[in-house]
Amino acid sequence: MIRGYAESENPSPTIDLPDEALTLYRKMSLDGVEPDGFTMVSLLTICAELGALALGRRTHVYMVKVGLSENTHAANALLDLYANCQVWKH
């Protein structure tokens, strides 16, 4: 579901899909559900869209810790996150 929220065009101005995705992720975490690589990449995508650098960095650290950062999709999502949050200066 988080991936769907991250990839969806928001047709309704009354529904904040990125916020819904973050809420769902928090609930999953509280329930002890271990996220997979797809979930983490989707979370990074949402963080990049929202400019949520702190959450994106925590997600990155978690992904490295559990071995989910070693693929092209994760690398691209991380680049998007850090570029959108203007971490790299010219």
PDB file of C-alpha atoms in Angstrom:
ATOM      1  CA  MET A   1       0.000   0.000   0.000  1.00  0.00           C
ATOM      2  CA  ILE A   2       2.826   2.393   0.786  1.00  0.00           C
ATOM      3  CA  ARG A   3       4.233   1.858  -2.688  1.00  0.00           C
ATOM      4  CA  GLY A   4       0.814   2.653  -4.161  1.00  0.00           C
ATOM      5  CA  TYR A   5       0.612   5.869  -2.162  1.00  0.00           C
ATOM      6  CA  ALA A   6       4.110   6.840  -3.269  1.00  0.00           C
ATOM      7  CA  GLU A   7       3.469   6.212  -6.966  1.00  0.00           C
ATOM      8  CA  SER A   8      -0.088   7.521  -7.189  1.00  0.00           C
ATOM      9  CA  GLU A   9      -1.187  10.804  -8.638  1.00  0.00           C
ATOM     10  CA  ASN A  10      -3.365  12.398  -5.987  1.00  0.00           C
ATOM     11  CA  PRO A  11      -6.832  12.886  -7.520  1.00  0.00           C
ATOM     12  CA  SER A  12      -8.345  14.384  -4.381  1.00  0.00           C
ATOM     13  CA  PRO A  13      -7.234  17.620  -2.737  1.00  0.00           C
ATOM     14  CA  THR A  14      -8.739  16.388   0.546  1.00  0.00           C
ATOM     15  CA  ILE A  15      -6.493  13.319   0.766  1.00  0.00           C
ATOM     16  CA  ASP A  16      -2.776  13.726   1.439  1.00  0.00           C
ATOM     17  CA  LEU A  17      -1.336  10.486   0.022  1.00  0.00           C
ATOM     18  CA  PRO A  18       2.248  10.999   1.248  1.00  0.00           C
ATOM     19  CA  ASP A  19       0.943  11.651   4.752  1.00  0.00           C
ATOM     20  CA  GLU A  20      -1.283   8.560   4.531  1.00  0.00           C
ATOM     21  CA  ALA A  21       1.745   6.493   3.513  1.00  0.00           C
ATOM     22  CA  LEU A  22       3.823   7.780   6.434  1.00  0.00           C
ATOM     23  CA  THR A  23       0.963   7.067   8.836  1.00  0.00           C
ATOM     24  CA  LEU A  24       0.678   3.522   7.500  1.00  0.00           C
ATOM     25  CA  TYR A  25       4.441   3.044   7.828  1.00  0.00           C
ATOM     26  CA  ARG A  26       4.324   4.227  11.458  1.00  0.00           C
ATOM     27  CA  LYS A  27       1.485   1.780  12.194  1.00  0.00           C
ATOM     28  CA  MET A  28       3.432  -1.050  10.569  1.00  0.00           C
ATOM     29  CA  SER A  29       6.486  -0.207  12.662  1.00  0.00           C
ATOM     30  CA  LEU A  30       4.469  -0.120  15.874  1.00  0.00           C
ATOM     31  CA  ASP A  31       2.951  -3.503  14.995  1.00  0.00           C
ATOM     32  CA  GLY A  32       6.415  -4.980  14.460  1.00  0.00           C
ATOM     33  CA  VAL A  33       6.046  -5.461  10.706  1.00  0.00           C
ATOM     34  CA  GLU A  34       9.476  -5.584   9.054  1.00  0.00           C
ATOM     35  CA  PRO A  35       9.553  -3.489   5.863  1.00  0.00           C
ATOM     36  CA  ASP A  36      11.022  -4.915   2.687  1.00  0.00           C
ATOM     37  CA  GLY A  37      13.138  -3.139   0.086  1.00  0.00           C
ATOM     38  CA  PHE A  38      10.104  -2.016  -1.912  1.00  0.00           C
ATOM     39  CA  THR A  39       8.592  -0.384   1.164  1.00  0.00           C
ATOM     40  CA  MET A  40      11.820   1.404   2.017  1.00  0.00           C
ATOM     41  CA  VAL A  41      12.337   2.701  -1.535  1.00  0.00           C
ATOM     42  CA  SER A  42       8.743   3.956  -1.514  1.00  0.00           C
ATOM     43  CA  LEU A  43       9.349   5.667   1.808  1.00  0.00           C
ATOM     44  CA  LEU A  44      12.460   7.358   0.387  1.00  0.00           C
ATOM     45  CA  THR A  45      10.405   8.518  -2.605  1.00  0.00           C
ATOM     46  CA  ILE A  46       7.851  10.089  -0.277  1.00  0.00           C
ATOM     47  CA  CYS A  47      10.591  11.717   1.817  1.00  0.00           C
ATOM     48  CA  ALA A  48      12.102  13.202  -1.347  1.00  0.00           C
ATOM     49  CA  GLU A  49       8.705  14.527  -2.448  1.00  0.00           C
ATOM     50  CA  LEU A  50       8.034  16.100   0.949  1.00  0.00           C
ATOM     51  CA  GLY A  51      11.577  17.321   1.550  1.00  0.00           C
ATOM     52  CA  ALA A  52      11.644  15.213   4.729  1.00  0.00           C
ATOM     53  CA  LEU A  53      15.417  14.943   4.988  1.00  0.00           C
ATOM     54  CA  ALA A  54      15.571  13.781   8.624  1.00  0.00           C
ATOM     55  CA  LEU A  55      13.197  10.866   8.012  1.00  0.00           C
ATOM     56  CA  GLY A  56      14.974  10.089   4.749  1.00  0.00           C
ATOM     57  CA  ARG A  57      18.318   9.908   6.526  1.00  0.00           C
ATOM     58  CA  ARG A  58      16.890   7.638   9.234  1.00  0.00           C
ATOM     59  CA  THR A  59      15.453   5.440   6.497  1.00  0.00           C
ATOM     60  CA  HIS A  60      18.836   5.354   4.746  1.00  0.00           C
ATOM     61  CA  VAL A  61      20.624   4.346   7.961  1.00  0.00           C
ATOM     62  CA  TYR A  62      18.066   1.589   8.573  1.00  0.00           C
ATOM     63  CA  MET A  63      18.437   0.319   4.999  1.00  0.00           C
ATOM     64  CA  VAL A  64      22.225   0.101   5.358  1.00  0.00           C
ATOM     65  CA  LYS A  65      21.882  -1.622   8.741  1.00  0.00           C
ATOM     66  CA  VAL A  66      19.589  -4.373   7.427  1.00  0.00           C
ATOM     67  CA  GLY A  67      21.180  -4.691   3.981  1.00  0.00           C
ATOM     68  CA  LEU A  68      18.437  -3.112   1.869  1.00  0.00           C
ATOM     69  CA  SER A  69      20.527  -0.355   0.288  1.00  0.00           C
ATOM     70  CA  GLU A  70      22.498  -2.507  -2.142  1.00  0.00           C
ATOM     71  CA  ASN A  71      20.359  -2.222  -5.277  1.00  0.00           C
ATOM     72  CA  THR A  72      19.788   0.198  -8.128  1.00  0.00           C
ATOM     73  CA  HIS A  73      16.283   1.206  -7.035  1.00  0.00           C
ATOM     74  CA  ALA A  74      17.508   2.112  -3.557  1.00  0.00           C
ATOM     75  CA  ALA A  75      20.483   4.023  -4.957  1.00  0.00           C
ATOM     76  CA  ASN A  76      18.246   6.027  -7.290  1.00  0.00           C
ATOM     77  CA  ALA A  77      15.770   6.787  -4.505  1.00  0.00           C
ATOM     78  CA  LEU A  78      18.619   7.960  -2.275  1.00  0.00           C
ATOM     79  CA  LEU A  79      19.992  10.206  -5.004  1.00  0.00           C
ATOM     80  CA  ASP A  80      16.527  11.694  -5.518  1.00  0.00           C
ATOM     81  CA  LEU A  81      16.111  12.246  -1.784  1.00  0.00           C
ATOM     82  CA  TYR A  82      19.417  14.018  -1.284  1.00  0.00           C
ATOM     83  CA  ALA A  83      19.113  16.033  -4.501  1.00  0.00           C
ATOM     84  CA  ASN A  84      15.533  17.138  -3.765  1.00  0.00           C
ATOM     85  CA  CYS A  85      16.512  18.100  -0.225  1.00  0.00           C
ATOM     86  CA  GLN A  86      19.451  20.083  -1.640  1.00  0.00           C
ATOM     87  CA  VAL A  87      22.066  18.275   0.407  1.00  0.00           C
ATOM     88  CA  TRP A  88      24.671  18.786  -2.302  1.00  0.00           C
ATOM     89  CA  LYS A  89      25.645  22.371  -2.943  1.00  0.00           C
ATOM     90  CA  HIS A  90      27.263  23.602  -6.150  1.00  0.00           C
TER      91      HIS A  90
END
